[in-house]
CSV table of C-alpha atoms and ligand atoms in Angstrom, one decimal:
chain,number,residue,atom,x,y,z
A,1038,UNK,CA,-46.1,43.3,14.7
A,1039,UNK,CA,-47.8,42.2,17.9
A,1040,UNK,CA,-45.5,44.5,19.9
A,1041,UNK,CA,-44.2,47.9,19.1
A,1042,UNK,CA,-40.7,49.1,20.2
A,1043,UNK,CA,-40.4,52.5,21.8
A,1044,UNK,CA,-37.7,54.1,23.9
A,1045,UNK,CA,-39.2,55.2,27.2
A,1046,UNK,CA,-38.0,58.2,29.2
A,1047,UNK,CA,-37.6,56.9,32.8
A,1048,UNK,CA,-35.9,59.7,34.5
A,1049,UNK,CA,-37.6,60.3,37.8
A,1050,UNK,CA,-40.3,57.7,37.1
A,1051,UNK,CA,-41.1,54.8,39.2
A,1052,UNK,CA,-40.3,51.2,38.1
A,1053,UNK,CA,-41.7,48.5,40.5
A,1054,UNK,CA,-40.2,45.1,40.6
A,1055,UNK,CA,-42.3,42.6,42.5
A,1056,UNK,CA,-40.0,39.9,43.9
A,1057,UNK,CA,-36.6,39.8,45.6
A,1058,UNK,CA,-34.7,36.8,44.0
A,1059,UNK,CA,-32.3,36.4,41.1
A,1060,UNK,CA,-34.8,37.3,38.5
A,1061,UNK,CA,-35.6,40.5,40.3
A,1062,UNK,CA,-31.9,41.2,40.5
A,1063,UNK,CA,-31.6,40.7,36.8
A,1064,UNK,CA,-34.4,43.2,36.0
A,1065,UNK,CA,-32.9,45.6,38.5
A,1066,UNK,CA,-29.5,45.5,36.8
A,1067,UNK,CA,-31.2,46.3,33.5
A,1068,UNK,CA,-33.2,49.2,35.1
A,1069,UNK,CA,-30.0,50.5,36.8
A,1070,UNK,CA,-28.8,51.5,33.3
A,1071,UNK,CA,-31.7,54.1,33.3
A,1072,UNK,CA,-32.5,57.0,35.6
A,1073,UNK,CA,-35.7,55.4,36.9
A,1074,UNK,CA,-36.6,55.3,40.6
A,1075,UNK,CA,-36.4,51.6,41.3
A,1076,UNK,CA,-38.8,50.1,44.0
A,1077,UNK,CA,-38.4,46.4,45.0
A,1078,UNK,CA,-41.6,45.2,46.4
A,1079,UNK,CA,-40.6,42.2,48.5
A,1080,UNK,CA,-40.2,41.3,52.2
A,1081,UNK,CA,-36.9,39.5,51.6
A,1082,UNK,CA,-34.3,40.3,49.0
A,1083,UNK,CA,-31.1,38.6,47.9
A,1084,UNK,CA,-27.8,40.2,49.0
A,1085,UNK,CA,-27.1,42.1,45.8
A,1086,UNK,CA,-30.4,43.9,46.1
A,1087,UNK,CA,-30.0,44.4,49.8
A,1088,UNK,CA,-26.6,46.1,49.1
A,1089,UNK,CA,-28.1,48.3,46.5
A,1090,UNK,CA,-30.9,49.3,48.9
A,1091,UNK,CA,-28.4,50.0,51.6
A,1092,UNK,CA,-26.5,52.4,49.2
A,1093,UNK,CA,-29.8,54.1,48.4
A,1094,UNK,CA,-29.7,53.1,44.7
A,1095,UNK,CA,-33.0,51.3,45.0
A,1096,UNK,CA,-35.8,51.3,47.5
A,1097,UNK,CA,-37.2,48.2,49.2
A,1098,UNK,CA,-40.9,48.2,50.0
A,1099,UNK,CA,-42.0,45.6,52.5
A,1100,UNK,CA,-45.5,44.4,53.2
A,1101,UNK,CA,-48.2,43.0,50.9
A,1102,UNK,CA,-48.1,44.1,47.3
A,1103,UNK,CA,-51.4,45.6,46.2
A,1104,UNK,CA,-52.8,47.4,43.1
A,1105,UNK,CA,-51.8,50.6,44.9
A,1106,UNK,CA,-48.2,49.5,44.9
A,1107,UNK,CA,-48.3,49.6,41.1
A,1108,UNK,CA,-50.4,52.6,40.4
A,1109,UNK,CA,-48.6,55.4,38.5
A,1110,UNK,CA,-45.6,53.3,37.8
A,1111,UNK,CA,-43.9,53.6,34.4
A,1112,UNK,CA,-43.2,49.9,34.3
A,1113,UNK,CA,-43.8,46.9,36.5
A,1114,UNK,CA,-41.8,43.7,36.5
A,1115,UNK,CA,-43.4,40.7,38.2
A,1116,UNK,CA,-41.1,37.8,39.3
A,1117,UNK,CA,-42.0,36.7,42.8
A,1118,UNK,CA,-41.0,33.1,42.1
A,1119,UNK,CA,-44.5,31.9,43.0
A,1120,UNK,CA,-46.7,31.2,39.9
A,1121,UNK,CA,-50.0,31.9,41.6
A,1122,UNK,CA,-48.8,35.1,43.1
A,1123,UNK,CA,-47.4,36.2,39.8
A,1124,UNK,CA,-50.8,35.7,38.1
A,1125,UNK,CA,-52.6,37.6,40.9
A,1126,UNK,CA,-50.1,40.5,40.6
A,1127,UNK,CA,-50.5,40.5,36.8
A,1128,UNK,CA,-54.2,41.1,37.5
A,1129,UNK,CA,-53.4,43.9,39.9
A,1130,UNK,CA,-51.2,45.5,37.3
A,1131,UNK,CA,-54.0,45.4,34.8
A,1132,UNK,CA,-56.4,47.0,37.3
A,1133,UNK,CA,-53.8,49.7,38.0
A,1134,UNK,CA,-53.5,50.3,34.3
A,1135,UNK,CA,-49.7,49.9,34.1
A,1136,UNK,CA,-47.5,48.2,31.6
A,1137,UNK,CA,-46.3,44.9,33.1
A,1138,UNK,CA,-43.7,42.3,32.3
A,1139,UNK,CA,-44.3,39.0,34.0
A,1140,UNK,CA,-41.1,37.0,33.9
A,1141,UNK,CA,-41.4,33.7,32.0
A,1142,UNK,CA,-45.1,34.2,31.4
A,1143,UNK,CA,-45.4,35.7,27.9
A,1144,UNK,CA,-49.2,35.2,28.0
A,1145,UNK,CA,-49.5,37.7,30.9
A,1146,UNK,CA,-47.1,40.3,29.5
A,1147,UNK,CA,-48.0,43.7,28.1
A,1148,UNK,CA,-44.3,44.2,27.2
A,1149,UNK,CA,-41.2,42.2,26.6
A,1150,UNK,CA,-37.6,43.2,27.4
A,1151,UNK,CA,-35.5,43.2,24.2
A,1152,UNK,CA,-31.9,42.0,23.8
A,1153,UNK,CA,-29.8,45.2,24.0
A,1154,UNK,CA,-26.6,46.4,22.4
A,1155,UNK,CA,-25.7,49.2,24.7
A,1156,UNK,CA,-23.5,52.0,23.5
A,1157,UNK,CA,-25.4,54.6,25.6
A,1158,UNK,CA,-26.7,56.9,24.2
A,1159,UNK,CA,-26.8,54.7,21.2
A,1160,UNK,CA,-29.0,51.7,22.0
A,1161,UNK,CA,-30.1,48.9,19.7
A,1162,UNK,CA,-33.0,46.8,20.9
A,1163,UNK,CA,-33.7,43.5,19.3
A,1164,UNK,CA,-36.9,41.6,19.8
A,1165,UNK,CA,-38.4,38.4,18.2
A,1166,UNK,CA,-41.7,38.6,20.0
A,1167,UNK,CA,-40.6,35.5,21.9
A,1168,UNK,CA,-40.4,33.4,18.7
A,1169,UNK,CA,-36.7,32.8,18.5
A,1170,UNK,CA,-34.6,34.1,21.4
A,1171,UNK,CA,-31.5,32.3,20.1
A,1172,UNK,CA,-31.8,34.2,16.8
A,1173,UNK,CA,-32.2,37.4,18.8
A,1174,UNK,CA,-28.9,36.7,20.6
A,1175,UNK,CA,-27.1,35.9,17.3
A,1176,UNK,CA,-28.2,39.2,15.9
A,1177,UNK,CA,-27.1,40.9,19.1
A,1178,UNK,CA,-23.6,39.4,18.7
A,1179,UNK,CA,-23.3,40.5,15.1
A,1180,UNK,CA,-24.3,44.1,16.0
A,1181,UNK,CA,-21.9,44.0,19.0
A,1182,UNK,CA,-19.1,43.2,16.5
A,1183,UNK,CA,-20.2,46.0,14.2
A,1184,UNK,CA,-20.3,48.8,16.8
A,1185,UNK,CA,-17.0,49.8,18.4
A,1186,UNK,CA,-17.1,49.9,22.2
A,1187,UNK,CA,-16.6,53.7,22.4
A,1188,UNK,CA,-19.2,54.6,19.8
A,1189,UNK,CA,-21.5,56.0,22.5
A,1190,UNK,CA,-18.9,58.6,23.5
A,1191,UNK,CA,-18.8,59.9,19.9
A,1192,UNK,CA,-22.6,60.1,19.7
A,1193,UNK,CA,-22.7,61.9,23.1
A,1194,UNK,CA,-20.1,64.4,21.8
A,1195,UNK,CA,-22.2,64.9,18.6
A,1196,UNK,CA,-25.1,65.6,20.9
A,1197,UNK,CA,-23.2,68.2,22.8
A,1198,UNK,CA,-22.1,69.9,19.6
A,1199,UNK,CA,-25.5,69.9,17.9
A,1200,UNK,CA,-26.4,73.5,18.8
A,1201,UNK,CA,-23.0,74.8,17.7
A,1202,UNK,CA,-23.4,72.9,14.4
A,1203,UNK,CA,-26.8,74.4,13.8
A,1204,UNK,CA,-25.3,77.9,14.4
A,1205,UNK,CA,-22.2,77.5,12.2
A,1206,UNK,CA,-23.1,75.1,9.5
A,1207,UNK,CA,-25.7,75.9,6.9
A,1208,UNK,CA,-28.7,73.6,6.9
A,1209,UNK,CA,-28.0,72.2,3.4
A,1210,UNK,CA,-24.5,71.0,4.4
A,1211,UNK,CA,-25.4,69.5,7.8
A,1212,UNK,CA,-26.2,66.1,6.6
A,1213,UNK,CA,-22.9,65.8,4.7
A,1214,UNK,CA,-21.1,67.1,7.8
A,1215,UNK,CA,-22.6,64.5,10.1
A,1216,UNK,CA,-22.0,61.9,7.4
A,1217,UNK,CA,-18.3,62.8,7.6
A,1218,UNK,CA,-18.2,62.7,11.4
A,1219,UNK,CA,-19.7,59.2,11.5
A,1220,UNK,CA,-18.3,57.7,8.4
A,1221,UNK,CA,-15.1,59.5,7.9
A,1222,UNK,CA,-11.9,60.3,9.7
A,1223,UNK,CA,-13.4,61.4,13.0
A,1224,UNK,CA,-15.1,58.1,13.6
A,1225,UNK,CA,-12.1,56.2,12.5
A,1226,UNK,CA,-9.8,58.1,14.7
A,1227,UNK,CA,-12.2,57.9,17.6
A,1228,UNK,CA,-12.6,54.1,17.3
A,1229,UNK,CA,-8.8,53.7,17.4
A,1230,UNK,CA,-8.7,55.5,20.7
A,1231,UNK,CA,-7.6,58.9,19.4
A,1232,UNK,CA,-10.6,60.5,21.0
A,1233,UNK,CA,-9.2,63.9,21.7
A,1234,UNK,CA,-7.9,64.1,18.1
A,1235,UNK,CA,-11.3,63.2,16.7
A,1236,UNK,CA,-13.0,65.8,18.9
A,1237,UNK,CA,-10.4,68.4,17.8
A,1238,UNK,CA,-11.0,67.6,14.1
A,1239,UNK,CA,-14.8,67.9,14.5
A,1240,UNK,CA,-14.5,71.2,16.4
A,1241,UNK,CA,-12.1,72.6,13.8
A,1242,UNK,CA,-14.5,71.6,11.0
A,1243,UNK,CA,-17.4,73.3,12.8
A,1244,UNK,CA,-15.3,76.5,13.1
A,1245,UNK,CA,-14.5,76.3,9.4
A,1246,UNK,CA,-18.2,75.9,8.5
A,1247,UNK,CA,-18.0,72.4,7.2
A,1248,UNK,CA,-15.9,69.2,6.9
A,1249,UNK,CA,-12.6,69.4,5.1
A,1250,UNK,CA,-12.6,68.7,1.4
A,1251,UNK,CA,-11.7,65.2,0.5
A,1252,UNK,CA,-8.1,64.9,0.1
A,1253,UNK,CA,-6.0,61.8,-0.6
A,1254,UNK,CA,-5.8,60.7,3.0
A,1255,UNK,CA,-2.6,59.0,4.2
A,1256,UNK,CA,-3.2,55.3,4.4
A,1257,UNK,CA,-3.0,53.3,7.6
A,1258,UNK,CA,-2.0,49.8,8.2
A,1259,UNK,CA,-3.3,47.5,10.9
A,1260,UNK,CA,-1.3,44.3,11.6
A,1261,UNK,CA,-4.2,42.2,12.9
A,1262,UNK,CA,-4.0,39.0,14.7
A,1263,UNK,CA,-6.6,36.6,13.3
A,1264,UNK,CA,-6.3,34.0,16.1
A,1265,UNK,CA,-5.8,30.3,15.6
A,1266,UNK,CA,-7.9,30.1,12.4
A,1267,UNK,CA,-11.5,30.0,13.5
A,1268,UNK,CA,-13.9,32.8,13.0
A,1269,UNK,CA,-15.0,33.5,16.6
A,1270,UNK,CA,-11.5,33.7,18.1
A,1271,UNK,CA,-10.6,37.1,16.5
A,1272,UNK,CA,-11.0,40.1,18.7
A,1273,UNK,CA,-13.8,42.6,18.3
A,1274,UNK,CA,-11.1,45.2,17.4
A,1275,UNK,CA,-9.8,42.9,14.7
A,1276,UNK,CA,-13.4,42.6,13.3
A,1277,UNK,CA,-13.7,46.4,13.4
A,1278,UNK,CA,-10.5,46.8,11.4
A,1279,UNK,CA,-11.7,44.2,8.8
A,1280,UNK,CA,-14.9,46.2,8.4
A,1281,UNK,CA,-13.0,49.4,7.8
A,1282,UNK,CA,-10.4,47.9,5.4
A,1283,UNK,CA,-10.1,48.8,1.7
A,1284,UNK,CA,-7.7,46.0,1.2
A,1285,UNK,CA,-6.7,42.9,3.2
A,1286,UNK,CA,-3.6,40.9,2.8
A,1287,UNK,CA,-4.0,37.5,4.4
A,1288,UNK,CA,-2.1,34.3,5.1
A,1289,UNK,CA,-2.5,30.6,4.6
A,1290,UNK,CA,-3.3,29.9,8.2
A,1291,UNK,CA,-6.2,32.3,8.3
A,1292,UNK,CA,-9.7,30.8,8.3
A,1293,UNK,CA,-11.3,31.9,5.0
A,1294,UNK,CA,-14.6,32.5,6.9
A,1295,UNK,CA,-12.9,35.4,8.6
A,1296,UNK,CA,-12.7,37.3,5.4
A,1297,UNK,CA,-16.5,37.4,5.3
A,1298,UNK,CA,-16.4,39.8,8.2
A,1299,UNK,CA,-14.9,42.4,5.8
A,1300,UNK,CA,-16.8,44.8,3.7
A,1301,UNK,CA,-18.1,43.1,0.5
A,1302,UNK,CA,-16.2,45.5,-1.7
A,1303,UNK,CA,-12.9,45.2,0.1
A,1304,UNK,CA,-10.0,43.8,-1.9
A,1305,UNK,CA,-8.6,40.5,-0.6
A,1306,UNK,CA,-5.1,39.5,-1.5
A,1307,UNK,CA,-3.6,36.2,-0.6
A,1308,UNK,CA,0.1,36.4,0.3
A,1309,UNK,CA,0.6,33.0,1.9
A,1310,UNK,CA,2.8,30.1,0.9
A,1311,UNK,CA,1.3,27.0,-0.5
A,1312,UNK,CA,3.1,23.9,-1.7
A,1313,UNK,CA,3.5,24.0,-5.5
A,1314,UNK,CA,2.6,27.6,-5.9
A,1315,UNK,CA,5.3,30.3,-6.2
A,1316,UNK,CA,5.4,31.8,-2.7
A,1317,UNK,CA,5.6,35.5,-1.8
A,1318,UNK,CA,8.9,36.5,-0.5
A,1319,UNK,CA,8.7,38.8,2.5
A,1320,UNK,CA,10.1,41.9,0.8
A,1321,UNK,CA,7.4,41.6,-1.9
A,1322,UNK,CA,4.8,41.4,0.9
A,1323,UNK,CA,6.3,44.5,2.5
A,1324,UNK,CA,6.3,46.2,-0.8
A,1325,UNK,CA,2.6,45.7,-1.7
A,1326,UNK,CA,1.5,46.7,1.8
A,1327,UNK,CA,3.5,50.0,1.6
A,1328,UNK,CA,2.2,50.6,-1.9
A,1329,UNK,CA,-1.4,50.1,-0.8
A,1330,UNK,CA,-1.0,52.5,2.1
A,1331,UNK,CA,0.6,55.1,-0.1
A,1332,UNK,CA,-2.5,55.0,-2.3
A,1333,UNK,CA,-4.4,56.2,0.8
A,1334,UNK,CA,-6.0,52.8,1.5
A,1335,UNK,CA,-6.9,51.4,4.9
A,1336,UNK,CA,-4.9,48.3,4.9
A,1337,UNK,CA,-5.3,45.2,7.1
A,1338,UNK,CA,-2.5,42.7,7.2
A,1339,UNK,CA,-4.2,39.7,8.7
A,1340,UNK,CA,-1.9,37.3,10.3
A,1341,UNK,CA,-2.6,34.0,12.0
A,1342,UNK,CA,-2.5,34.0,15.8
A,1343,UNK,CA,-0.8,37.0,17.3
A,1344,UNK,CA,1.1,39.3,14.9
A,1345,UNK,CA,3.9,39.6,17.5
A,1346,UNK,CA,4.7,35.9,17.7
A,1347,UNK,CA,6.6,34.3,14.8
A,1348,UNK,CA,4.7,36.4,12.4
A,1349,UNK,CA,7.5,38.4,10.8
A,1350,UNK,CA,5.4,41.4,11.9
A,1351,UNK,CA,8.6,43.3,12.9
A,1352,UNK,CA,9.9,43.2,9.3
A,1353,UNK,CA,6.6,44.6,8.0
A,1354,UNK,CA,6.4,47.2,10.6
A,1355,UNK,CA,10.0,48.3,9.9
A,1356,UNK,CA,9.2,48.9,6.2
A,1357,UNK,CA,6.1,50.9,7.1
A,1358,UNK,CA,8.1,52.9,9.6
A,1359,UNK,CA,10.8,53.6,6.9
A,1360,UNK,CA,8.1,54.7,4.5
A,1361,UNK,CA,6.6,57.0,7.1
A,1362,UNK,CA,3.2,55.2,7.2
A,1363,UNK,CA,1.2,55.0,10.3
A,1364,UNK,CA,0.6,51.5,11.6
A,1365,UNK,CA,-0.7,49.7,14.7
A,1366,UNK,CA,-0.9,46.1,16.0
A,1367,UNK,CA,-4.1,44.5,17.0
A,1368,UNK,CA,-3.2,41.5,19.1
A,1369,UNK,CA,-4.7,38.0,18.6
A,1370,UNK,CA,-4.9,34.6,20.3
A,1371,UNK,CA,-1.7,32.9,19.7
A,1372,UNK,CA,-1.5,29.1,18.9
A,1373,UNK,CA,0.1,28.3,22.3
A,1374,UNK,CA,-3.0,29.7,24.1
A,1375,UNK,CA,-5.5,28.2,21.7
A,1376,UNK,CA,-3.8,24.7,21.9
A,1377,UNK,CA,-3.6,24.9,25.7
A,1378,UNK,CA,-7.3,25.7,25.8
A,1379,UNK,CA,-8.1,22.8,23.5
A,1380,UNK,CA,-6.3,20.5,26.0
A,1381,UNK,CA,-8.4,22.0,28.9
A,1382,UNK,CA,-5.0,22.9,30.3
A,1383,UNK,CA,-3.1,26.0,31.5
A,1384,UNK,CA,0.1,27.5,30.3
A,1385,UNK,CA,1.0,28.3,33.8
A,1386,UNK,CA,-0.3,26.6,36.9
A,1387,UNK,CA,0.5,27.7,40.4
A,1388,UNK,CA,3.1,25.5,42.0
A,1389,UNK,CA,3.5,23.4,38.9
A,1390,UNK,CA,4.7,25.6,36.0
A,1391,UNK,CA,5.5,29.3,36.5
A,1392,UNK,CA,7.4,30.1,33.3
A,1393,UNK,CA,6.3,29.8,29.6
A,1394,UNK,CA,8.8,29.7,26.8
A,1395,UNK,CA,7.6,30.3,23.2
A,1396,UNK,CA,10.1,29.1,20.7
A,1397,UNK,CA,10.4,27.7,17.2
A,1398,UNK,CA,11.8,24.6,15.5
A,1399,UNK,CA,12.6,26.7,12.5
A,1400,UNK,CA,14.5,30.0,12.2
A,1401,UNK,CA,15.9,32.1,9.4
A,1402,UNK,CA,18.9,29.9,9.3
A,1403,UNK,CA,16.7,26.8,8.9
A,1404,UNK,CA,16.6,24.1,11.6
A,1405,UNK,CA,16.8,25.7,15.0
A,1406,UNK,CA,19.8,24.7,17.0
A,1407,UNK,CA,18.9,25.6,20.5
A,1408,UNK,CA,20.1,25.1,24.0
A,1409,UNK,CA,16.9,23.3,25.0
A,1410,UNK,CA,18.1,22.5,28.5
A,1411,UNK,CA,18.4,26.3,28.9
A,1412,UNK,CA,14.8,26.8,28.1
A,1413,UNK,CA,13.3,23.8,29.8
A,1414,UNK,CA,13.8,23.8,33.6
A,1415,UNK,CA,11.5,22.3,36.1
A,1416,UNK,CA,8.5,24.6,36.4
A,1417,UNK,CA,8.4,25.5,32.7
A,1418,UNK,CA,6.0,25.0,29.8
A,1419,UNK,CA,7.7,25.1,26.4
A,1420,UNK,CA,5.6,25.9,23.3
A,1421,UNK,CA,7.3,24.9,20.1
A,1422,UNK,CA,6.0,26.5,16.9
A,1423,UNK,CA,6.9,25.3,13.4
A,1424,UNK,CA,8.5,22.2,14.8
A,1425,UNK,CA,6.6,19.2,13.4
A,1426,UNK,CA,9.0,18.6,10.5
A,1427,UNK,CA,12.1,18.7,12.7
A,1428,UNK,CA,10.6,16.9,15.7
A,1429,UNK,CA,13.1,14.0,15.3
A,1430,UNK,CA,16.1,16.2,15.6
A,1431,UNK,CA,14.6,18.3,18.4
A,1432,UNK,CA,13.9,15.1,20.4
A,1433,UNK,CA,17.4,13.8,19.8
A,1434,UNK,CA,19.0,17.2,20.8
A,1435,UNK,CA,16.9,17.4,23.9
A,1436,UNK,CA,17.7,14.0,25.1
A,1437,UNK,CA,21.4,14.5,24.3
A,1438,UNK,CA,21.3,17.7,26.5
A,1439,UNK,CA,20.1,15.6,29.4
A,1440,UNK,CA,16.3,16.4,29.5
A,1441,UNK,CA,14.2,13.7,31.0
A,1442,UNK,CA,12.9,11.1,28.5
A,1443,UNK,CA,9.6,11.0,30.3
A,1444,UNK,CA,8.7,14.7,29.9
A,1445,UNK,CA,5.1,14.9,28.9
A,1446,UNK,CA,4.5,16.2,25.4
A,1447,UNK,CA,1.2,17.3,23.9
A,1448,UNK,CA,0.8,18.0,20.2
A,1449,UNK,CA,-2.2,19.9,19.0
A,1450,UNK,CA,-2.8,20.2,15.3
A,1451,UNK,CA,-5.3,22.8,13.9
A,1452,UNK,CA,-6.1,23.9,17.4
A,1453,UNK,CA,-9.6,25.3,17.9
A,1454,UNK,CA,-10.8,24.2,14.5
A,1455,UNK,CA,-13.4,21.4,13.9
A,1456,UNK,CA,-10.8,19.0,12.7
A,1457,UNK,CA,-8.3,19.6,15.5
A,1458,UNK,CA,-6.1,16.6,16.5
A,1459,UNK,CA,-4.4,15.9,19.8
A,1460,UNK,CA,-1.6,13.6,20.5
A,1461,UNK,CA,-0.3,12.9,24.0
A,1462,UNK,CA,3.1,11.3,24.4
A,1463,UNK,CA,6.5,11.6,26.1
A,1464,UNK,CA,9.7,13.1,24.9
A,1465,UNK,CA,11.4,9.7,24.2
A,1466,UNK,CA,8.6,8.8,21.7
A,1467,UNK,CA,7.7,12.2,20.4
A,1468,UNK,CA,8.8,12.0,16.8
A,1469,UNK,CA,7.7,8.4,16.5
A,1470,UNK,CA,4.2,9.2,17.7
A,1471,UNK,CA,4.0,12.4,15.5
A,1472,UNK,CA,4.7,10.2,12.5
A,1473,UNK,CA,2.4,7.4,13.5
A,1474,UNK,CA,-0.5,9.8,14.0
A,1475,UNK,CA,0.3,11.6,10.7
A,1476,UNK,CA,0.0,15.0,12.5
A,1477,UNK,CA,-0.7,17.7,10.0
A,1478,UNK,CA,0.3,21.3,10.0
A,1479,UNK,CA,-0.3,23.7,11.5
A,1480,UNK,CA,0.5,22.1,14.8
A,1481,UNK,CA,2.2,23.1,18.0
A,1482,UNK,CA,4.2,21.1,20.5
A,1483,UNK,CA,3.7,21.7,24.2
A,1484,UNK,CA,6.3,20.2,26.5
A,1485,UNK,CA,5.7,20.5,30.2
A,1486,UNK,CA,8.3,20.1,32.9
A,1487,UNK,CA,6.4,20.2,36.2
A,1488,UNK,CA,8.3,21.4,39.2
A,1489,UNK,CA,7.9,18.3,41.2
A,1490,UNK,CA,8.4,15.8,38.4
A,1491,UNK,CA,10.1,12.7,39.6
A,1492,UNK,CA,13.0,12.2,37.2
A,1493,UNK,CA,14.8,8.9,37.0
A,1494,UNK,CA,18.5,9.4,37.2
A,1495,UNK,CA,20.3,8.6,34.0
A,1496,UNK,CA,22.0,5.2,34.2
A,1497,UNK,CA,25.6,6.5,34.0
A,1498,UNK,CA,24.9,8.9,36.8
A,1499,UNK,CA,23.7,6.0,39.0
A,1500,UNK,CA,26.8,4.0,38.1
A,1501,UNK,CA,29.1,6.9,38.9
A,1502,UNK,CA,27.4,7.2,42.4
B,2931,LIG,N1,1.6,34.2,14.7
B,2931,LIG,C1,1.2,32.8,14.9
B,2931,LIG,C2,2.3,31.8,14.6
B,2931,LIG,C3,2.7,31.8,13.2
B,2931,LIG,S1,4.0,30.6,12.9
B,2931,LIG,C4,0.6,32.6,16.3
B,2931,LIG,O1,0.8,33.5,17.1
B,2931,LIG,O2,0.0,31.6,16.6
B,2931,LIG,C5,3.1,29.2,12.3
B,2931,LIG,C6,3.1,28.2,13.4
B,2931,LIG,O3,2.1,28.5,14.4
B,2931,LIG,C7,2.7,26.8,12.9
B,2931,LIG,O4,3.8,26.1,12.4
B,2931,LIG,C8,2.2,26.2,14.2
B,2931,LIG,O5,3.2,25.7,15.0
B,2931,LIG,C9,1.5,27.3,14.9
B,2931,LIG,N2,0.0,27.4,14.6
B,2931,LIG,C10,-0.6,28.3,14.0
B,2931,LIG,N3,-2.0,28.1,14.0
B,2931,LIG,C11,-2.1,27.0,14.7
B,2931,LIG,C12,-3.2,26.2,15.1
B,2931,LIG,N4,-4.5,26.5,14.8
B,2931,LIG,N5,-3.0,25.0,15.8
B,2931,LIG,C13,-1.8,24.6,16.1
B,2931,LIG,N6,-0.7,25.3,15.8
B,2931,LIG,C14,-0.8,26.5,15.1
């Protein structure tokens, strides 16, 4: 190691930042996380810094920067924007005997700022000694995924309870007690937002002299939206649930890579439908989920997109409810959103479309017979799920119901994945173009009816006039 990581106490200590531009602002933001006294040594500062100085959060010191400016400082950042000046000031810092970071000049630095994962008071600092900043950022992203956003609050609570624990819980049991807090029910409850309940559990356990004996905990089921089928479009909360899960039931449309985010020893059960393989009827899926939860397992039901949109989530939730099992929904990016993003488009657009209809070409009864003209008014975007196979009938019905033949239609297959496919066409040629392009499932149709679309009058209407 050419550098050694340490956590510095900065409360009441002076940190000097030489420079008043964006780089200085960046370092200031970082230092504002601490309780340091921040001094900006610069004659002119950019507006963000000026505002902070006006509010008294930082102090601006005008006039020439000298060795005296740095003396006694806990840390010095040098970023004047002038290379010669930076070098001279690095010399001053050395003379003053302070630890200096010269922005973009690793050769002049005594110290580097790490990538931070901030769950104050839990802080993870990542450094690569300047060898591989991109790797540093990747590691940061992985750790961000691992640590739930509220973890710091739980650590702070533990800090406040430390003395009480020392008083009530015998030394030999303390490690197991904290293990339970951070690995057991309290952490789990806390990460799901039941913070008060977690705190109550911990306090009760302290009163009782130790954590409750292991009992067969009631299971818990998370219906998790996996997003459109690509690993980085699941939510952080979804990743968290995957990491907690004992067992995961997943679908055909879920990116297999996503399962790698789960614990190595978690069971993975495929419950999707594939051509040629006997498929899982919905009641069988409901049954195995309930059974796993009854065994006390933490269950994830991973569904493509958002669990609340054409995912049969309601049927699963109903059977959990009936079995008295606790459950929750973790939302996900639905196909309509992912596909629209792939088109660099917008589901709504001020003045053009101000309503979105999500519907399907396939319902429990089979082909969806719908009053399309009811859904598709000027100013509407219609997103059609599960509609590729029946696009011919949908097109015919829409035209028969008087919708304009020239409505723009966009078809996105495997949105957001590396082999995504986009077809742009018009209602009158929709089915033909879907066939010609050999559009594969999963694919979604987006039909836009802009407010001001010029629509040719149907011929008979013109004749009647
Ligand atoms: N719950 C899912 C929808 C499940 S229904 C969601 O919110 O997205 C399955 C249909 O979703 C498919 O027939 C297709 O229309 C659409 N779909 C799912 N993933 C898709 C993707 N990556 N690209 C395009 N369409 C997709």
